[in-house]
CSV table of C-alpha atoms in Angstrom, one decimal:
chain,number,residue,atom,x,y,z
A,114,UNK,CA,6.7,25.6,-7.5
A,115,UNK,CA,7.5,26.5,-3.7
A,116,UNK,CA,5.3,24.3,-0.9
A,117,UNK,CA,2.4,25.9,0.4
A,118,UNK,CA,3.3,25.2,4.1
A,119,UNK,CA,6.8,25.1,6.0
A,120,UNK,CA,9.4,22.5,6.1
A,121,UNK,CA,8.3,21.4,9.5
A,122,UNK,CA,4.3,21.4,9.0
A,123,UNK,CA,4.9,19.2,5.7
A,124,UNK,CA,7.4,16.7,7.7
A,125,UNK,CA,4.2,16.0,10.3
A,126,UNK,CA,2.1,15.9,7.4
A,127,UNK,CA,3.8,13.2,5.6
A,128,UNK,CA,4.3,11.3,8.9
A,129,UNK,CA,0.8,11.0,9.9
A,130,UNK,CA,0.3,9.0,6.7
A,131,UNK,CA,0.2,5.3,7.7
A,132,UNK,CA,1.4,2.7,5.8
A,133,UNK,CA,-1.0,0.5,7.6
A,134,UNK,CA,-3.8,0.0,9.9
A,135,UNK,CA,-5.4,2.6,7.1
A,136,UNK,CA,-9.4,3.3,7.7
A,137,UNK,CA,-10.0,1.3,4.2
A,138,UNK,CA,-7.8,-1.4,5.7
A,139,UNK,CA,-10.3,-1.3,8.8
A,140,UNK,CA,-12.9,-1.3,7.2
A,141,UNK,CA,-12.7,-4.5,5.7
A,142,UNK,CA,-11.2,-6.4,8.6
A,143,UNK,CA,-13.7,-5.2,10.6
A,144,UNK,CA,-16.5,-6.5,8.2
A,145,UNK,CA,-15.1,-9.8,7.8
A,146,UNK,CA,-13.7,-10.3,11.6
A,147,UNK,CA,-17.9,-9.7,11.9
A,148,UNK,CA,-18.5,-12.6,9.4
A,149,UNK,CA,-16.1,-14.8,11.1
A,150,UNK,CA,-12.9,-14.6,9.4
A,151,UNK,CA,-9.5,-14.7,11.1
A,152,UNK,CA,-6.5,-13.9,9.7
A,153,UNK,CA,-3.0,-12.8,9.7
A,154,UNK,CA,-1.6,-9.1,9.7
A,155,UNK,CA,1.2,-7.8,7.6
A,156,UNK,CA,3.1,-11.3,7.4
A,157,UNK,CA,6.6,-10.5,6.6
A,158,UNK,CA,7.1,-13.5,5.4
A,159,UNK,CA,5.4,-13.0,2.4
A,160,UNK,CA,6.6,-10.1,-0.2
A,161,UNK,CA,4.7,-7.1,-0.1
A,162,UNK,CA,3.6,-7.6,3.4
A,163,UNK,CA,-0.1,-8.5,2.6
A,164,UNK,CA,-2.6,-6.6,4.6
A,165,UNK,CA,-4.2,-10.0,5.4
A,166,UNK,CA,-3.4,-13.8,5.4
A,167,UNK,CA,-5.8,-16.5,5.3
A,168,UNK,CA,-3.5,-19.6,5.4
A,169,UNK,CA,-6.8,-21.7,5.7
A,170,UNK,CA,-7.7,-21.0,1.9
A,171,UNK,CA,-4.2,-19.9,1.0
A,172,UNK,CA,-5.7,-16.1,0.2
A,173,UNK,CA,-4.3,-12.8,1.0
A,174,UNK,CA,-5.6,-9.2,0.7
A,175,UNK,CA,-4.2,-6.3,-0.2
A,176,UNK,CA,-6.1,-2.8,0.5
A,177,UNK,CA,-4.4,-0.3,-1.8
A,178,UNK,CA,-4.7,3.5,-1.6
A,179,UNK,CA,-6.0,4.8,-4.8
A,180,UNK,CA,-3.5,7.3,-4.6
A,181,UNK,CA,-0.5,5.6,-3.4
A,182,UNK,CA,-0.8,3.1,-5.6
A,183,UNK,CA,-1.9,4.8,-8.6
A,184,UNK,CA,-5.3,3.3,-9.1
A,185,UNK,CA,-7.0,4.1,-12.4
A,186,UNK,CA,-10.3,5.9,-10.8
A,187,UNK,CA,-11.9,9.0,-10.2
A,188,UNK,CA,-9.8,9.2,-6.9
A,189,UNK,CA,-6.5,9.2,-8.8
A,190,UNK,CA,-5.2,12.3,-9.7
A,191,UNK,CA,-1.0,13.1,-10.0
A,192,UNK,CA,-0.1,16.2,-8.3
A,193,UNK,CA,-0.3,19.6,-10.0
A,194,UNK,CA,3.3,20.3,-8.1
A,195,UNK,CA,6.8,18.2,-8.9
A,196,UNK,CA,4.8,16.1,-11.5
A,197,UNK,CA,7.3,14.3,-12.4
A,198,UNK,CA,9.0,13.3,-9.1
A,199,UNK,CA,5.6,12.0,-8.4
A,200,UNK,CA,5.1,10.2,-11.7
A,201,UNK,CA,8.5,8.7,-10.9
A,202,UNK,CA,7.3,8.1,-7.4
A,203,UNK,CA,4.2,6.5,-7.8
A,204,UNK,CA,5.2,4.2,-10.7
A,205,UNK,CA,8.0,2.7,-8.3
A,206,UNK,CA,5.4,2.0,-6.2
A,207,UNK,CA,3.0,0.4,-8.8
A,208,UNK,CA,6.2,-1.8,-10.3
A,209,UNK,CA,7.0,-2.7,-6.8
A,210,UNK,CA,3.2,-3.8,-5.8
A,211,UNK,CA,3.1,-5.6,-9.0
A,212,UNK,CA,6.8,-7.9,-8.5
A,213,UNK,CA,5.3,-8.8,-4.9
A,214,UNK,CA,1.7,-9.6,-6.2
A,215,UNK,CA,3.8,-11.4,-8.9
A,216,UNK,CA,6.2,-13.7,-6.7
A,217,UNK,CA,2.9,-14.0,-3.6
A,218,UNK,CA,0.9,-15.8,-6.6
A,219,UNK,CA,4.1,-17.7,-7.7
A,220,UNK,CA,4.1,-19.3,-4.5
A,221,UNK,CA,1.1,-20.4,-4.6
A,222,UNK,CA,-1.6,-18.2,-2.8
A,223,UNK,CA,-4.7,-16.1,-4.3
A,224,UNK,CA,-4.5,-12.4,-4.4
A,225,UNK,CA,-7.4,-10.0,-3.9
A,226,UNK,CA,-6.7,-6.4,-3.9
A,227,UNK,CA,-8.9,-4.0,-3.0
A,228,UNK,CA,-9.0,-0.2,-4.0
A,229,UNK,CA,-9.3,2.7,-1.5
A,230,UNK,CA,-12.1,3.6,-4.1
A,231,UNK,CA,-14.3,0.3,-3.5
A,232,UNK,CA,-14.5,0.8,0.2
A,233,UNK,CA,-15.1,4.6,-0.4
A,234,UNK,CA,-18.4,3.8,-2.5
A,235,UNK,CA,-19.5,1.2,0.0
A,236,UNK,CA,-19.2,3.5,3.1
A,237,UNK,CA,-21.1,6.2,1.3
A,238,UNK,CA,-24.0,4.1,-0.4
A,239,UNK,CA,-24.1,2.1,2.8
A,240,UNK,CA,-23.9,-0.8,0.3
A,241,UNK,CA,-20.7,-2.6,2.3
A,242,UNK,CA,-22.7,-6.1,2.6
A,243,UNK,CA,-22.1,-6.6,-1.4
A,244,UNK,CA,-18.7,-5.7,-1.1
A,245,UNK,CA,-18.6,-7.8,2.1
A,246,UNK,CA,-20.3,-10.3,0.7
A,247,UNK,CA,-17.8,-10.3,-2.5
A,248,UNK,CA,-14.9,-10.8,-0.1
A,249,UNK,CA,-16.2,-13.5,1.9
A,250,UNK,CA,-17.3,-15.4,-1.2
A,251,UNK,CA,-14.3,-14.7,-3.2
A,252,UNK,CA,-12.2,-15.7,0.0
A,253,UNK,CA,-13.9,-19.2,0.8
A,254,UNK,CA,-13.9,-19.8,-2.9
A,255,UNK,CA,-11.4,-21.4,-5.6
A,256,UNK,CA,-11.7,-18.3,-7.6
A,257,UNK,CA,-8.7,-16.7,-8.9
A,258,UNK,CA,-6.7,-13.8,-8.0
A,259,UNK,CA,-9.3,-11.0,-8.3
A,260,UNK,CA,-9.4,-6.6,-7.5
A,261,UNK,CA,-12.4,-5.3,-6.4
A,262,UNK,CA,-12.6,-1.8,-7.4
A,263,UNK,CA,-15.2,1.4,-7.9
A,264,UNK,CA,-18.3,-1.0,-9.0
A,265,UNK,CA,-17.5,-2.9,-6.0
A,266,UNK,CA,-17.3,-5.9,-7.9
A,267,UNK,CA,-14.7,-9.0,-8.3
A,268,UNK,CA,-12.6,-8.9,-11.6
A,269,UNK,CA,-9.9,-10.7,-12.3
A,270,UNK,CA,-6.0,-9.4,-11.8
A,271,UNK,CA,-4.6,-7.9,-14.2
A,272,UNK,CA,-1.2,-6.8,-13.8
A,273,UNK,CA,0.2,-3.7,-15.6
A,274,UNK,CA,3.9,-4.3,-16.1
């Protein structure tokens, strides 16, 4: 199947999509900026460039794009168009996220993702102080690496590999 628009309008389309500094990334460093929490941006010295660093309780957040990073939710749905370069695509992403989240909890720091979806929900249900609250608690406690998706509530990682 043929793209809808031309070359040139779908090149500015895929360039506008950030690879950080997302609104769900925002959102939550935002909120916990609010609550007190400092942190670190895209360290590069840790794989898969976490979204956030909190070398004080050797934590890091990830906020993943449902989409992107193909997140099991209502979000979530593979392209009607060039299925399979974007089943392709999307599960190099997913095998990639899981290696880093692999070797960042290898070396010794906590892992919380958070969906796209989670901060979705909150925003619309005006319910972000539980999922605030979740990542503040989760962050100042020993608890281990955790997602917080759609129910807006801490579960623990399970990687899909």
């Amino acid at each position: 199947m043929t793209d809808v628009v031309d070359k040139e309008t779908r090149s500015r389309m895929m360039s506008g999509i950030r690879g950080k500094d997302t609104a769900p990334e925002l959102f939550v460093r935002r909120a916990l900026h609010a609550k007190g929490f400092r942190y670190l941006l895209h360290s590069p010295n840790l794989p898969g460039r976490p979204d956030m660093v909190f070398p004080k309780y050797r934590a890091v957040i990830f906020v993943h794009g449902c989409f992107w990073h193909m997140h099991d939710c209502k979000y979530f749905k593979l392209p009607g168009s060039r299925t399979e370069f974007w089943r392709q695509k999307l599960s190099k992403n997913r095998q990639r996220d899981e290696g880093a989240l692999e070797t960042v909890q290898a070396l010794g720091w906590r892992v919380l993702v958070i969906w796209e979806c989670a901060t979705r929900e909150s925003r619309i249900n005006q319910s972000n102080n539980a999922l605030v609250e979740n990542v503040a608690q989760w962050i100042t406690s020993e608890a281990p690496s955790s997602e917080i998706g759609i129910d807006g509530h801490l579960h623990q990682l399970s990687l899909h590999a």
